[in-house]
PDB file of C-alpha atoms in Angstrom:
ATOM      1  CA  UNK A 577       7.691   3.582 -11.621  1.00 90.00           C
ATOM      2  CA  UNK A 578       9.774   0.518 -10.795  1.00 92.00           C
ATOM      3  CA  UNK A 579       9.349  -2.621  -8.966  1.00 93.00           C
ATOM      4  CA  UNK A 580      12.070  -2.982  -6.309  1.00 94.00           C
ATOM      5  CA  UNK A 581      12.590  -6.414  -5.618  1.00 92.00           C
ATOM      6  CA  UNK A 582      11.343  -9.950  -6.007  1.00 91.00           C
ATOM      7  CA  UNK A 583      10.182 -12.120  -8.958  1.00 90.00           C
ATOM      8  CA  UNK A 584       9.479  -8.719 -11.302  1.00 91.00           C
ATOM      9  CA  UNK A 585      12.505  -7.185 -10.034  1.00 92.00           C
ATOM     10  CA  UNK A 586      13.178  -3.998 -12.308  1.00 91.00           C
ATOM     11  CA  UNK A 587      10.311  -4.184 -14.229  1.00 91.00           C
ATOM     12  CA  UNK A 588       9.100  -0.145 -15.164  1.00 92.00           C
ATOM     13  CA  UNK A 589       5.780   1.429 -15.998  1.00 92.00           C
ATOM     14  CA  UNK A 590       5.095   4.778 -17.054  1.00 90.00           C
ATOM     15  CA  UNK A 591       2.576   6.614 -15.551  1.00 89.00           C
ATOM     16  CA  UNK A 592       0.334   8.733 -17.985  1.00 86.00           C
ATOM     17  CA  UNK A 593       0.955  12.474 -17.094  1.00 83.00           C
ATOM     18  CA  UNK A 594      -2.606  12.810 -16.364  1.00 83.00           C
ATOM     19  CA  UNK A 595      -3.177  11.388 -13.007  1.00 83.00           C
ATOM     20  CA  UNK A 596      -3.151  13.165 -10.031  1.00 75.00           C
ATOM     21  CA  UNK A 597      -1.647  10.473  -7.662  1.00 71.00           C
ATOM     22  CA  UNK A 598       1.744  10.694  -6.920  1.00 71.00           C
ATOM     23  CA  UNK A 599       3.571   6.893  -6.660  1.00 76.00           C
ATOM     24  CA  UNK A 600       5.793   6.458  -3.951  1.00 82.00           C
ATOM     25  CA  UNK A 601       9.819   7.384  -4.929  1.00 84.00           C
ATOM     26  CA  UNK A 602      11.922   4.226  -5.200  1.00 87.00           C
ATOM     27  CA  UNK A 603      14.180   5.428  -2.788  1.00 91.00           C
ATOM     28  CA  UNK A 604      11.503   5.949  -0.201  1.00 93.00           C
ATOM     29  CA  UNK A 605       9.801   2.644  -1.293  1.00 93.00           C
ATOM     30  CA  UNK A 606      13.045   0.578  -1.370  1.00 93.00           C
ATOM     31  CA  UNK A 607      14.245   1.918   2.133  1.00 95.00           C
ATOM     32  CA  UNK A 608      10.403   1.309   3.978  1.00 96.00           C
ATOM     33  CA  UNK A 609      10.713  -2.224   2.681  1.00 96.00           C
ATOM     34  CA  UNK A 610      13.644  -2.814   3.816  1.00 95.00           C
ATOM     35  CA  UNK A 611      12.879  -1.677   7.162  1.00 97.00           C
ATOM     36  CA  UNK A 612       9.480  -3.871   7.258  1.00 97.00           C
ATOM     37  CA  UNK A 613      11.471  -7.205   6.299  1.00 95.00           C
ATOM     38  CA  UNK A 614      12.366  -7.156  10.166  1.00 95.00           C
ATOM     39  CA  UNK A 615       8.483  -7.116  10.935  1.00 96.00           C
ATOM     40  CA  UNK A 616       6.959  -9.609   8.340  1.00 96.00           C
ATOM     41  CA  UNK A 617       7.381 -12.655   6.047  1.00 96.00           C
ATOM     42  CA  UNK A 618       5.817 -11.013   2.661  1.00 97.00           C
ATOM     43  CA  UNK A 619       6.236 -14.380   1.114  1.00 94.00           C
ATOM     44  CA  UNK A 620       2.528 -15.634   1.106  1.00 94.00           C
ATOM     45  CA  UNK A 621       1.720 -12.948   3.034  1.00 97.00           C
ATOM     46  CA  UNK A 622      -2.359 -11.591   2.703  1.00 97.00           C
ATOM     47  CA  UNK A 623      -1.918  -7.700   1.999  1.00 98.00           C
ATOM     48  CA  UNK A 624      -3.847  -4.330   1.656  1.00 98.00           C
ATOM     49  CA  UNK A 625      -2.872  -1.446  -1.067  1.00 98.00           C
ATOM     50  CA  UNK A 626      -5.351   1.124   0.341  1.00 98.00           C
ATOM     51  CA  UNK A 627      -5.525   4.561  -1.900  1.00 97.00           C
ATOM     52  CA  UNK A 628      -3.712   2.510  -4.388  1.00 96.00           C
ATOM     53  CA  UNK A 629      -2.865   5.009  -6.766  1.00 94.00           C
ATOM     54  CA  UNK A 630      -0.498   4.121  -9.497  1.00 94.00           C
ATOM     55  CA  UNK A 631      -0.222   0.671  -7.576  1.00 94.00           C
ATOM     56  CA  UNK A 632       3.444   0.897  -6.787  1.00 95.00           C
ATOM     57  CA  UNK A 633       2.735  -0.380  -4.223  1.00 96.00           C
ATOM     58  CA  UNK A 634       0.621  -3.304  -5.107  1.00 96.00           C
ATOM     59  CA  UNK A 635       3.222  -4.672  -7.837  1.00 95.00           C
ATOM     60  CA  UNK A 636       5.876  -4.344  -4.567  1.00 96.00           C
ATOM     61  CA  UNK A 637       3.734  -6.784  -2.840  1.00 96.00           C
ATOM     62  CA  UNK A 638       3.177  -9.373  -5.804  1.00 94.00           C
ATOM     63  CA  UNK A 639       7.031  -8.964  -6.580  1.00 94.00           C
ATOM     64  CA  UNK A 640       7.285 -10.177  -3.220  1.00 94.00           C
ATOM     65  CA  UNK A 641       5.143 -12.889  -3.147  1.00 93.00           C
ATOM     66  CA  UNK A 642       2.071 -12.017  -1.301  1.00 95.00           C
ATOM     67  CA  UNK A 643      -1.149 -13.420  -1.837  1.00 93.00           C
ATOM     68  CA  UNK A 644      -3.681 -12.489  -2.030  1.00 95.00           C
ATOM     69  CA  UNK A 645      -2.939  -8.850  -2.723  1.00 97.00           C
ATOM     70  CA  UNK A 646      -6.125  -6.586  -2.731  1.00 97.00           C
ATOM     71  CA  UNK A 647      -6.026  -2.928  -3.853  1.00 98.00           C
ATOM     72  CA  UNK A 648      -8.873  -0.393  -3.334  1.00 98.00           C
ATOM     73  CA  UNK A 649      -8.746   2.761  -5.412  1.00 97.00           C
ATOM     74  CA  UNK A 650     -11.622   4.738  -6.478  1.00 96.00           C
ATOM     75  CA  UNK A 651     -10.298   6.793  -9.096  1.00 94.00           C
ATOM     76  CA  UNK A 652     -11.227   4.909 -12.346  1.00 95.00           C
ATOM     77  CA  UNK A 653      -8.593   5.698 -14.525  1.00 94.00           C
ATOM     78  CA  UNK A 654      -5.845   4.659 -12.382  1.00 95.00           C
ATOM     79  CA  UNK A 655      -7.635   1.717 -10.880  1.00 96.00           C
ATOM     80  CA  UNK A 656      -7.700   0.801 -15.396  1.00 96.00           C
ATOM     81  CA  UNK A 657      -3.678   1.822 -14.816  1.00 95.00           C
ATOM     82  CA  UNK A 658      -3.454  -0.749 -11.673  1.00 95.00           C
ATOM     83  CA  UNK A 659      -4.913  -3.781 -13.734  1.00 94.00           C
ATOM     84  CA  UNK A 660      -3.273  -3.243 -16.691  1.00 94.00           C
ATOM     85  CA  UNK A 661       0.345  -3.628 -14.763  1.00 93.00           C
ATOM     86  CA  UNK A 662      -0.962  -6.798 -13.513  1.00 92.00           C
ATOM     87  CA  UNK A 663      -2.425  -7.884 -16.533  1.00 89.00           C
ATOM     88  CA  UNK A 664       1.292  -7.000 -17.993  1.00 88.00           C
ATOM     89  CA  UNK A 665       3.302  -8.820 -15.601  1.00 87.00           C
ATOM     90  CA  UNK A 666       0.825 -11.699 -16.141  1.00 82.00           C
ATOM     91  CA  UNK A 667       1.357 -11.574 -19.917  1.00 77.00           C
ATOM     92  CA  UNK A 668       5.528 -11.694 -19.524  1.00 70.00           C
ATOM     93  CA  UNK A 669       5.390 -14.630 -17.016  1.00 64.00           C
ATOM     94  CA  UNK A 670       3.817 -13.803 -13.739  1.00 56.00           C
ATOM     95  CA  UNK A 671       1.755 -16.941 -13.990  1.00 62.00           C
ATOM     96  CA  UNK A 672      -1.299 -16.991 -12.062  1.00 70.00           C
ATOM     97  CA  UNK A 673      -0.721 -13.119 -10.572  1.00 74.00           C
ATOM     98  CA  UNK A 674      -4.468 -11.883 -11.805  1.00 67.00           C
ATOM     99  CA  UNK A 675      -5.606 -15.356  -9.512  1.00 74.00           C
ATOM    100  CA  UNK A 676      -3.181 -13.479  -6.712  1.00 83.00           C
ATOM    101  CA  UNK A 677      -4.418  -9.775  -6.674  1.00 92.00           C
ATOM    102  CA  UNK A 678      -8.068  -7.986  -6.896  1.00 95.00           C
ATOM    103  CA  UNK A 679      -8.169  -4.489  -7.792  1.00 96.00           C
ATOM    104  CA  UNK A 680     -11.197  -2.926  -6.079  1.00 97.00           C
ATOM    105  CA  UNK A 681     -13.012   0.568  -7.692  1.00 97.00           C
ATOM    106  CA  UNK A 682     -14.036   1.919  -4.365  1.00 97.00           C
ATOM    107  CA  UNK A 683     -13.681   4.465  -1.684  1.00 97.00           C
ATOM    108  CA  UNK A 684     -11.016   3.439   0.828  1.00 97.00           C
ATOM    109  CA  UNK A 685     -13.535   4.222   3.953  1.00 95.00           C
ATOM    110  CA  UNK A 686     -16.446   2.316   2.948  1.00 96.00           C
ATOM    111  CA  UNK A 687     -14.340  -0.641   1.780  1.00 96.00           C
ATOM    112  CA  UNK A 688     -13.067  -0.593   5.476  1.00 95.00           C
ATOM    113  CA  UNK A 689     -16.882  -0.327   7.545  1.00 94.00           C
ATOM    114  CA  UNK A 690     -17.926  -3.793   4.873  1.00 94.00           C
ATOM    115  CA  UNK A 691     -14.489  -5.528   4.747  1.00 95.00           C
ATOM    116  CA  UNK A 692     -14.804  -9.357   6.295  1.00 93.00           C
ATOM    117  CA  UNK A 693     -11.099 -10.550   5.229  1.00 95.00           C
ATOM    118  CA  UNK A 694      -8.141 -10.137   7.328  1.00 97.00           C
ATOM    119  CA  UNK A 695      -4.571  -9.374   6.425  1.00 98.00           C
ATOM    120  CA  UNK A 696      -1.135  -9.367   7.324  1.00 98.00           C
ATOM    121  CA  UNK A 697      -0.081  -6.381   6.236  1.00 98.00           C
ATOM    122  CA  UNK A 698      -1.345  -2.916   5.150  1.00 98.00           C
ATOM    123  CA  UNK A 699      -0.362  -0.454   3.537  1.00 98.00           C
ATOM    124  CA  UNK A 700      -1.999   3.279   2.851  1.00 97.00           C
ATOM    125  CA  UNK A 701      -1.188   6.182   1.333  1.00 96.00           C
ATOM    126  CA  UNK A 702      -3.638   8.764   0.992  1.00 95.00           C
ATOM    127  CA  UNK A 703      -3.601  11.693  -0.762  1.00 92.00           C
ATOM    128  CA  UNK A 704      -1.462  14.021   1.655  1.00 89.00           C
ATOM    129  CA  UNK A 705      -4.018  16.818   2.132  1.00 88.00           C
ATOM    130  CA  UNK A 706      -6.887  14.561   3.390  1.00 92.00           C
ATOM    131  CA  UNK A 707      -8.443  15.747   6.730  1.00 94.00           C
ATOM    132  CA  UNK A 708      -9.106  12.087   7.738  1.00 94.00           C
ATOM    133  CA  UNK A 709      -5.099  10.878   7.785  1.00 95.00           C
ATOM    134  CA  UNK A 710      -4.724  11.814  11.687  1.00 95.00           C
ATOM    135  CA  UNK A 711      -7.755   9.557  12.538  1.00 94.00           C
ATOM    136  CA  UNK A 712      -6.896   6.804  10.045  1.00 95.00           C
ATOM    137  CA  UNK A 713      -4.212   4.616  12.339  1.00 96.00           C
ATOM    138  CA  UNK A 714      -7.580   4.090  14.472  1.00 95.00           C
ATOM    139  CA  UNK A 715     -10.259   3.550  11.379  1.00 93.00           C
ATOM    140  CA  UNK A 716      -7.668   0.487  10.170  1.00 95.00           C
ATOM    141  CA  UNK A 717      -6.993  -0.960  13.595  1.00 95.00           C
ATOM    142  CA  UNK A 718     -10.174  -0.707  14.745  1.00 93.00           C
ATOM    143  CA  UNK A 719     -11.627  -2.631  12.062  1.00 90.00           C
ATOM    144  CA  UNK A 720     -10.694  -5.922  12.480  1.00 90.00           C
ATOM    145  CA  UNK A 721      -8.743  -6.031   9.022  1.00 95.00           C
ATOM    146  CA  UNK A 722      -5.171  -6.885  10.617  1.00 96.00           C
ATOM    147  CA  UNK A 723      -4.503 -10.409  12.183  1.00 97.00           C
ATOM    148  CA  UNK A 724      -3.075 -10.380  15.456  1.00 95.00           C
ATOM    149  CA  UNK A 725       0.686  -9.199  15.069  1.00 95.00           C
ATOM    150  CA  UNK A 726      -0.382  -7.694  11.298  1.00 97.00           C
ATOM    151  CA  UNK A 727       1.575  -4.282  10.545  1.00 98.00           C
ATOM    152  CA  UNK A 728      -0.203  -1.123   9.503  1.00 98.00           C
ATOM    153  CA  UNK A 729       2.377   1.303   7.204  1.00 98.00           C
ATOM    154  CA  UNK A 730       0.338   4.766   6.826  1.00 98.00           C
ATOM    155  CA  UNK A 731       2.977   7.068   3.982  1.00 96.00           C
ATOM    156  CA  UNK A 732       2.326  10.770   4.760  1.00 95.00           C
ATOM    157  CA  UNK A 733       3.298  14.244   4.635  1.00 90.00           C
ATOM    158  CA  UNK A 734       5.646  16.059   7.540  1.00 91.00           C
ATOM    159  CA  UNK A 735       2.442  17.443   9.400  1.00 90.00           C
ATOM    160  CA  UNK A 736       1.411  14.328  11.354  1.00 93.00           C
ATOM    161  CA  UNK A 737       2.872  12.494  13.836  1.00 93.00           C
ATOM    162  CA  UNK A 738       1.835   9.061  15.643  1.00 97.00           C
ATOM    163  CA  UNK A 739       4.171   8.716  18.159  1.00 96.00           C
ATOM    164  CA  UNK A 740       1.721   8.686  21.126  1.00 96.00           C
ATOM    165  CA  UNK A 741      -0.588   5.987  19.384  1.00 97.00           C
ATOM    166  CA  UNK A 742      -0.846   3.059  21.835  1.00 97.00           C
ATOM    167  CA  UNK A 743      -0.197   0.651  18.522  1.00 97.00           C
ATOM    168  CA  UNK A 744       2.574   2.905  17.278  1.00 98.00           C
ATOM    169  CA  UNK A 745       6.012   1.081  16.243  1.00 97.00           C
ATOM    170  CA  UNK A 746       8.175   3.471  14.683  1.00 97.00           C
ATOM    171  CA  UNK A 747       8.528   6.381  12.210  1.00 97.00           C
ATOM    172  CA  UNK A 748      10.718   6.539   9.214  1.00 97.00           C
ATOM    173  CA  UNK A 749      11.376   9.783   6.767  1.00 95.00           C
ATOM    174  CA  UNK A 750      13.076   9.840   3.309  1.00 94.00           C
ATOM    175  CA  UNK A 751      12.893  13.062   2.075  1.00 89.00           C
ATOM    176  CA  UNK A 752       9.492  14.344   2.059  1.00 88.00           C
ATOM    177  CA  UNK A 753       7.857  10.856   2.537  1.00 93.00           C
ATOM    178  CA  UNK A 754       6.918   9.773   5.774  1.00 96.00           C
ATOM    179  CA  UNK A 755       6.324   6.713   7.031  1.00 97.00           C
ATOM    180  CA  UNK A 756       4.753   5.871  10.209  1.00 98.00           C
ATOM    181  CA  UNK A 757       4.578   1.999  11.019  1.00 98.00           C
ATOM    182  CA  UNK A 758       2.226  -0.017  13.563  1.00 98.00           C
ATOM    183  CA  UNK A 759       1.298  -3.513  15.011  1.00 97.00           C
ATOM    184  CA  UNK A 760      -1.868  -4.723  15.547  1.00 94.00           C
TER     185      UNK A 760
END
């Protein structure tokens, strides 16, 4: 796994064989962010890693300057994996990036019906098999967790499409990975 851009810029992490979660491919990764530059200023930008997995993701986002970055995951050894990349970058000069980021152990869903904090952006990518991804664009923006103008990226398999959702901005596909992109 490799961070993309920004002030960690090429810095890699191996993910133990073990887990289950699948990170995002660079390719896929490096093109959606490319794309979202034209919809938001990441630079001190509040942001949401939902299903955080190996926390691709999340490191993407401090790369790239956001703050505060919070990440929920509820499986416990890769929520371990997610801090101890922070804790690494940290260590080799990311000054202050623990003070930045929160890694939360907890179930993506219930994190959502108690969160009070809004964000800019969000980001989730849950596991592509679970029954809940067609109702999740509506879960999100229906809580109250985007600000006004905040974009909602939702990565997920070929089977769904959210081109008739009244927030819907656009879809993007790079390879197998799907992206489907929305404004508050």
């Amino acid at each position: 796994m490799r961070i993309i851009t920004g002030k960690f810029k090429g810095r890699h992490f191996d993910i133990p064989r073990s887990f289950k979660a699948r990170p995002t491919t660079d390719f896929a990764k490096e093109n959606i962010f490319n794309v979202l530059t034209h919809y938001i200023d990441f630079d001190g930008a509040a942001a949401l890693d939902l299903f955080a997995g190996t926390g691709s993701i999340t490191l993407e986002l401090l790369s790239r300057g956001c703050s505060p970055v919070i990440s929920v995951e509820l499986d416990r050894d890769h929520h371990r994996f997610i801090t101890t990349c922070i804790d690494k970058l940290e260590s080799t000069g990311g000054e202050e990036i623990t003070s930045a980021s929160k890694v939360l152990r907890a179930d993506v869903f219930r994190f959502l019906k108690t969160c009070r904090q809004q964000f800019d952006f969000v980001f989730a990518d849950p596991p592509y098999a679970l029954k809940e991804i067609p109702q999740l664009p509506d879960f999100v923006l229906g809580r109250d967790v985007l600000k006004p103008e905040g974009i909602f990226v939702l990565e997920h398999g070929k089977d769904n499409a959210f081109e008739s959702h009244p927030n819907f901005l656009e879809h993007r596909a790079y390879g197998s990975v799907n992206f489907s992109i929305f404004r508050q």
